[in-house]
mmCIF file of C-alpha atoms in Angstrom:
data_model
loop_
_atom_site.group_PDB
_atom_site.id
_atom_site.type_symbol
_atom_site.label_atom_id
_atom_site.label_comp_id
_atom_site.label_asym_id
_atom_site.label_seq_id
_atom_site.Cartn_x
_atom_site.Cartn_y
_atom_site.Cartn_z
ATOM 1 C CA UNK A 1 16.241 -54.293 149.714
ATOM 2 C CA UNK A 2 15.248 -57.576 148.172
ATOM 3 C CA UNK A 3 15.595 -57.132 144.425
ATOM 4 C CA UNK A 4 15.622 -59.559 141.536
ATOM 5 C CA UNK A 5 13.542 -62.102 143.467
ATOM 6 C CA UNK A 6 13.262 -65.351 141.585
ATOM 7 C CA UNK A 7 10.344 -67.749 141.643
ATOM 8 C CA UNK A 8 11.176 -70.926 143.552
ATOM 9 C CA UNK A 9 9.074 -73.352 145.562
ATOM 10 C CA UNK A 10 5.942 -72.581 147.535
ATOM 11 C CA UNK A 11 7.476 -69.423 148.960
ATOM 12 C CA UNK A 12 8.228 -67.986 145.517
ATOM 13 C CA UNK A 13 4.838 -68.975 144.128
ATOM 14 C CA UNK A 14 3.126 -67.264 147.054
ATOM 15 C CA UNK A 15 5.083 -64.048 146.456
ATOM 16 C CA UNK A 16 4.215 -64.136 142.763
ATOM 17 C CA UNK A 17 0.518 -64.790 143.353
ATOM 18 C CA UNK A 18 0.129 -61.989 145.884
ATOM 19 C CA UNK A 19 2.194 -59.504 143.902
ATOM 20 C CA UNK A 20 0.306 -60.025 140.667
ATOM 21 C CA UNK A 21 -3.059 -59.642 142.412
ATOM 22 C CA UNK A 22 -1.971 -56.413 144.072
ATOM 23 C CA UNK A 23 -0.269 -54.869 141.057
ATOM 24 C CA UNK A 24 -3.193 -55.747 138.793
ATOM 25 C CA UNK A 25 -5.516 -53.917 141.182
ATOM 26 C CA UNK A 26 -7.444 -57.052 142.129
ATOM 27 C CA UNK A 27 -6.385 -56.256 145.683
ATOM 28 C CA UNK A 28 -6.554 -52.443 145.676
ATOM 29 C CA UNK A 29 -4.392 -49.858 147.378
ATOM 30 C CA UNK A 30 -5.420 -49.380 150.983
ATOM 31 C CA UNK A 31 -7.037 -52.814 151.266
ATOM 32 C CA UNK A 32 -6.434 -54.708 154.494
ATOM 33 C CA UNK A 33 -5.355 -58.287 153.861
ATOM 34 C CA UNK A 34 -7.258 -61.107 155.499
ATOM 35 C CA UNK A 35 -4.321 -63.381 156.227
ATOM 36 C CA UNK A 36 -6.379 -66.372 157.294
ATOM 37 C CA UNK A 37 -8.521 -66.178 154.155
ATOM 38 C CA UNK A 38 -5.416 -65.777 151.974
ATOM 39 C CA UNK A 39 -3.772 -68.744 153.654
ATOM 40 C CA UNK A 40 -6.772 -70.912 152.829
ATOM 41 C CA UNK A 41 -7.107 -69.545 149.297
ATOM 42 C CA UNK A 42 -3.428 -70.026 148.447
ATOM 43 C CA UNK A 43 -3.232 -73.322 150.353
ATOM 44 C CA UNK A 44 -0.054 -72.375 152.206
ATOM 45 C CA UNK A 45 0.990 -72.244 155.825
ATOM 46 C CA UNK A 46 0.711 -68.991 157.765
ATOM 47 C CA UNK A 47 4.504 -69.026 158.087
ATOM 48 C CA UNK A 48 4.940 -69.246 154.298
ATOM 49 C CA UNK A 49 2.420 -66.450 153.826
ATOM 50 C CA UNK A 50 4.169 -64.186 156.326
ATOM 51 C CA UNK A 51 7.530 -64.823 154.652
ATOM 52 C CA UNK A 52 6.025 -63.863 151.288
ATOM 53 C CA UNK A 53 4.589 -60.697 152.823
ATOM 54 C CA UNK A 54 8.063 -59.740 154.060
ATOM 55 C CA UNK A 55 9.291 -59.746 150.465
ATOM 56 C CA UNK A 56 6.458 -57.441 149.383
ATOM 57 C CA UNK A 57 7.024 -55.219 152.411
ATOM 58 C CA UNK A 58 10.691 -54.816 151.480
ATOM 59 C CA UNK A 59 9.550 -53.560 148.073
ATOM 60 C CA UNK A 60 7.231 -50.969 149.634
ATOM 61 C CA UNK A 61 4.068 -52.710 148.428
ATOM 62 C CA UNK A 62 2.538 -53.602 151.786
ATOM 63 C CA UNK A 63 2.923 -52.579 155.425
ATOM 64 C CA UNK A 64 1.617 -53.726 158.789
ATOM 65 C CA UNK A 65 0.372 -51.605 161.690
ATOM 66 C CA UNK A 66 -1.087 -52.416 165.052
ATOM 67 C CA UNK A 67 -4.905 -52.296 165.068
ATOM 68 C CA UNK A 68 -5.003 -51.904 161.263
ATOM 69 C CA UNK A 69 -3.219 -55.126 160.327
ATOM 70 C CA UNK A 70 -1.450 -55.802 157.013
ATOM 71 C CA UNK A 71 -2.511 -53.514 154.178
ATOM 72 C CA UNK A 72 -1.585 -52.498 150.633
ATOM 73 C CA UNK A 73 0.462 -49.307 150.477
ATOM 74 C CA UNK A 74 -0.221 -46.451 148.009
ATOM 75 C CA UNK A 75 1.616 -46.850 144.704
ATOM 76 C CA UNK A 76 3.723 -43.818 145.584
ATOM 77 C CA UNK A 77 5.582 -45.971 148.129
ATOM 78 C CA UNK A 78 6.209 -48.944 145.810
ATOM 79 C CA UNK A 79 9.779 -49.411 144.633
ATOM 80 C CA UNK A 80 9.027 -48.976 140.949
ATOM 81 C CA UNK A 81 12.692 -49.434 139.986
ATOM 82 C CA UNK A 82 12.835 -52.888 141.551
ATOM 83 C CA UNK A 83 13.264 -55.574 138.889
ATOM 84 C CA UNK A 84 10.435 -57.712 140.227
ATOM 85 C CA UNK A 85 7.987 -54.813 140.533
ATOM 86 C CA UNK A 86 8.695 -53.891 136.916
ATOM 87 C CA UNK A 87 8.254 -57.512 135.870
ATOM 88 C CA UNK A 88 4.979 -57.853 137.753
ATOM 89 C CA UNK A 89 3.660 -54.599 136.301
ATOM 90 C CA UNK A 90 4.534 -55.675 132.766
ATOM 91 C CA UNK A 91 3.079 -59.186 133.104
ATOM 92 C CA UNK A 92 -0.446 -58.213 132.092
ATOM 93 C CA UNK A 93 -1.792 -56.366 129.051
ATOM 94 C CA UNK A 94 0.354 -53.402 127.939
ATOM 95 C CA UNK A 95 -0.111 -50.447 130.286
ATOM 96 C CA UNK A 96 0.054 -47.206 128.224
ATOM 97 C CA UNK A 97 1.062 -45.087 131.223
ATOM 98 C CA UNK A 98 3.862 -47.476 132.207
ATOM 99 C CA UNK A 99 5.104 -47.658 128.625
ATOM 100 C CA UNK A 100 5.174 -43.862 128.409
ATOM 101 C CA UNK A 101 7.023 -43.518 131.708
ATOM 102 C CA UNK A 102 9.581 -46.121 130.687
ATOM 103 C CA UNK A 103 10.052 -44.364 127.344
ATOM 104 C CA UNK A 104 10.743 -41.115 129.181
ATOM 105 C CA UNK A 105 13.371 -42.821 131.342
ATOM 106 C CA UNK A 106 15.015 -44.216 128.225
ATOM 107 C CA UNK A 107 15.111 -40.769 126.622
ATOM 108 C CA UNK A 108 16.915 -39.403 129.678
ATOM 109 C CA UNK A 109 19.361 -42.259 130.263
ATOM 110 C CA UNK A 110 20.297 -43.828 126.943
ATOM 111 C CA UNK A 111 21.559 -40.842 124.927
ATOM 112 C CA UNK A 112 23.827 -39.887 127.831
ATOM 113 C CA UNK A 113 24.915 -43.527 128.155
ATOM 114 C CA UNK A 114 25.820 -43.650 124.459
ATOM 115 C CA UNK A 115 27.918 -40.508 124.901
ATOM 116 C CA UNK A 116 29.814 -42.093 127.796
ATOM 117 C CA UNK A 117 30.194 -45.362 125.898
ATOM 118 C CA UNK A 118 31.868 -43.515 123.017
ATOM 119 C CA UNK A 119 34.465 -42.280 125.491
ATOM 120 C CA UNK A 120 34.964 -45.492 127.450
ATOM 121 C CA UNK A 121 34.009 -48.574 125.412
ATOM 122 C CA UNK A 122 36.595 -51.343 125.326
ATOM 123 C CA UNK A 123 37.169 -53.825 122.521
ATOM 124 C CA UNK A 124 35.109 -56.339 124.507
ATOM 125 C CA UNK A 125 32.224 -53.885 124.794
ATOM 126 C CA UNK A 126 32.304 -53.227 121.065
ATOM 127 C CA UNK A 127 32.406 -56.967 120.339
ATOM 128 C CA UNK A 128 29.346 -57.509 122.544
ATOM 129 C CA UNK A 129 27.414 -54.803 120.695
ATOM 130 C CA UNK A 130 28.608 -56.172 117.355
ATOM 131 C CA UNK A 131 27.383 -59.639 118.302
ATOM 132 C CA UNK A 132 23.968 -58.340 119.351
ATOM 133 C CA UNK A 133 23.662 -56.341 116.129
ATOM 134 C CA UNK A 134 24.564 -59.379 114.019
ATOM 135 C CA UNK A 135 21.896 -61.438 115.824
ATOM 136 C CA UNK A 136 19.412 -58.614 115.335
ATOM 137 C CA UNK A 137 20.080 -58.615 111.596
ATOM 138 C CA UNK A 138 19.562 -62.375 111.445
ATOM 139 C CA UNK A 139 16.288 -62.284 113.373
ATOM 140 C CA UNK A 140 14.110 -60.733 110.648
ATOM 141 C CA UNK A 141 10.593 -62.124 110.959
ATOM 142 C CA UNK A 142 11.374 -63.676 114.344
ATOM 143 C CA UNK A 143 10.027 -61.230 116.965
ATOM 144 C CA UNK A 144 11.217 -63.251 119.972
ATOM 145 C CA UNK A 145 14.828 -63.471 118.767
ATOM 146 C CA UNK A 146 14.743 -59.827 117.721
ATOM 147 C CA UNK A 147 13.639 -58.724 121.188
ATOM 148 C CA UNK A 148 16.420 -60.759 122.827
ATOM 149 C CA UNK A 149 19.090 -59.330 120.530
ATOM 150 C CA UNK A 150 17.786 -55.802 121.027
ATOM 151 C CA UNK A 151 17.912 -56.191 124.803
ATOM 152 C CA UNK A 152 21.466 -57.529 124.630
ATOM 153 C CA UNK A 153 22.575 -54.566 122.511
ATOM 154 C CA UNK A 154 21.249 -52.054 125.003
ATOM 155 C CA UNK A 155 22.644 -53.991 127.973
ATOM 156 C CA UNK A 156 26.061 -54.001 126.315
ATOM 157 C CA UNK A 157 25.804 -50.280 125.638
ATOM 158 C CA UNK A 158 25.000 -49.514 129.281
ATOM 159 C CA UNK A 159 27.872 -51.769 130.331
ATOM 160 C CA UNK A 160 30.195 -49.836 128.020
ATOM 161 C CA UNK A 161 29.714 -46.717 130.169
ATOM 162 C CA UNK A 162 31.648 -48.440 132.972
ATOM 163 C CA UNK A 163 29.504 -46.476 135.399
ATOM 164 C CA UNK A 164 28.069 -48.734 138.090
ATOM 165 C CA UNK A 165 24.953 -46.606 138.609
ATOM 166 C CA UNK A 166 24.164 -46.362 134.904
ATOM 167 C CA UNK A 167 24.610 -50.126 134.556
ATOM 168 C CA UNK A 168 22.037 -50.603 137.332
ATOM 169 C CA UNK A 169 19.490 -48.812 135.142
ATOM 170 C CA UNK A 170 19.528 -51.929 132.954
ATOM 171 C CA UNK A 171 16.516 -53.398 134.735
ATOM 172 C CA UNK A 172 14.423 -50.317 133.881
ATOM 173 C CA UNK A 173 15.689 -50.001 130.319
ATOM 174 C CA UNK A 174 15.243 -53.732 129.714
ATOM 175 C CA UNK A 175 11.653 -53.668 130.977
ATOM 176 C CA UNK A 176 10.828 -50.699 128.777
ATOM 177 C CA UNK A 177 12.471 -52.263 125.752
ATOM 178 C CA UNK A 178 10.867 -55.659 126.223
ATOM 179 C CA UNK A 179 7.377 -54.197 126.538
ATOM 180 C CA UNK A 180 7.875 -51.813 123.615
ATOM 181 C CA UNK A 181 9.433 -54.472 121.388
ATOM 182 C CA UNK A 182 6.667 -56.981 122.031
ATOM 183 C CA UNK A 183 4.081 -54.421 120.930
ATOM 184 C CA UNK A 184 5.976 -52.968 117.960
ATOM 185 C CA UNK A 185 7.698 -56.027 116.461
ATOM 186 C CA UNK A 186 4.583 -58.173 116.718
ATOM 187 C CA UNK A 187 2.443 -55.457 115.119
ATOM 188 C CA UNK A 188 5.009 -54.446 112.486
ATOM 189 C CA UNK A 189 7.369 -57.350 111.723
ATOM 190 C CA UNK A 190 8.740 -55.446 108.722
ATOM 191 C CA UNK A 191 10.257 -52.780 110.969
ATOM 192 C CA UNK A 192 14.063 -52.994 110.682
ATOM 193 C CA UNK A 193 15.866 -51.757 113.807
ATOM 194 C CA UNK A 194 19.359 -52.598 112.506
ATOM 195 C CA UNK A 195 20.269 -49.319 110.695
ATOM 196 C CA UNK A 196 19.500 -47.100 113.686
ATOM 197 C CA UNK A 197 21.414 -49.368 116.069
ATOM 198 C CA UNK A 198 24.345 -49.623 113.657
ATOM 199 C CA UNK A 199 24.545 -45.819 113.535
ATOM 200 C CA UNK A 200 24.848 -45.744 117.329
ATOM 201 C CA UNK A 201 27.491 -48.455 117.341
ATOM 202 C CA UNK A 202 29.606 -46.867 114.615
ATOM 203 C CA UNK A 203 29.619 -43.527 116.457
ATOM 204 C CA UNK A 204 30.708 -45.302 119.642
ATOM 205 C CA UNK A 205 33.397 -47.228 117.741
ATOM 206 C CA UNK A 206 34.681 -43.952 116.265
ATOM 207 C CA UNK A 207 34.815 -42.394 119.715
ATOM 208 C CA UNK A 208 32.471 -39.608 118.578
ATOM 209 C CA UNK A 209 30.562 -38.842 121.762
ATOM 210 C CA UNK A 210 28.272 -36.198 120.282
ATOM 211 C CA UNK A 211 27.332 -38.333 117.281
ATOM 212 C CA UNK A 212 26.648 -41.319 119.568
ATOM 213 C CA UNK A 213 24.395 -39.220 121.763
ATOM 214 C CA UNK A 214 22.493 -37.844 118.769
ATOM 215 C CA UNK A 215 22.126 -41.269 117.148
ATOM 216 C CA UNK A 216 20.773 -42.782 120.349
ATOM 217 C CA UNK A 217 18.366 -39.898 120.853
ATOM 218 C CA UNK A 218 17.046 -40.416 117.329
ATOM 219 C CA UNK A 219 16.682 -44.148 118.009
ATOM 220 C CA UNK A 220 14.782 -43.612 121.266
ATOM 221 C CA UNK A 221 12.556 -40.933 119.715
ATOM 222 C CA UNK A 222 11.654 -43.262 116.849
ATOM 223 C CA UNK A 223 10.897 -46.058 119.323
ATOM 224 C CA UNK A 224 8.486 -43.787 121.176
ATOM 225 C CA UNK A 225 6.847 -42.645 117.943
ATOM 226 C CA UNK A 226 6.401 -46.236 116.745
ATOM 227 C CA UNK A 227 4.799 -47.193 120.040
ATOM 228 C CA UNK A 228 2.372 -44.277 119.953
ATOM 229 C CA UNK A 229 1.490 -44.998 116.332
ATOM 230 C CA UNK A 230 0.746 -48.665 116.933
ATOM 231 C CA UNK A 231 -0.936 -48.351 120.322
ATOM 232 C CA UNK A 232 -2.980 -45.320 119.271
ATOM 233 C CA UNK A 233 -1.788 -43.223 122.216
#
């Protein structure tokens, strides 16, 4: 599976252009792609276009069949956990359904991750969370810096589980956090996330697995409530 695809050159730009049009619904599910028309529209060679389509095919977004040609697959086949698919989905205006689904994933994963972190965190893990928390405290009134520090805290927490599969959930958690933070911190700059994060960190530092789990659950629940309050959903 091709994951974490990065924009580079004509090939990368072609992937990005096609993906955003499909995920935005401009090219709907089930639509058959006119490759010659797309080649002209995107001003790329047919070879470059086919290479871009291979990337989208690997992510379950498109498929090709004899007689039918190349077509957009149903969303149920898309690899929604792929980092690029999440990024493409979150590129447009906030999607309430996506935000809700990501919040649900967070509520399942992060409290359990905090519990594991309390049992396994090393001094380096704690230092990473400390650093992120310090940056968070210094980013009052600076939504961009606050989002970055928040993401780093949660990445460090997942890393502190020392579970390779949990760590891989970072791309989902990060997407959910980034989208939520952009909505909440921009709408309510006075919101202070430091106390709730500090409570999680102190429970992890104390090795209190149950307290860490409860503190993280409270944090995630508040994040969901804030999002619903601000977005009106």
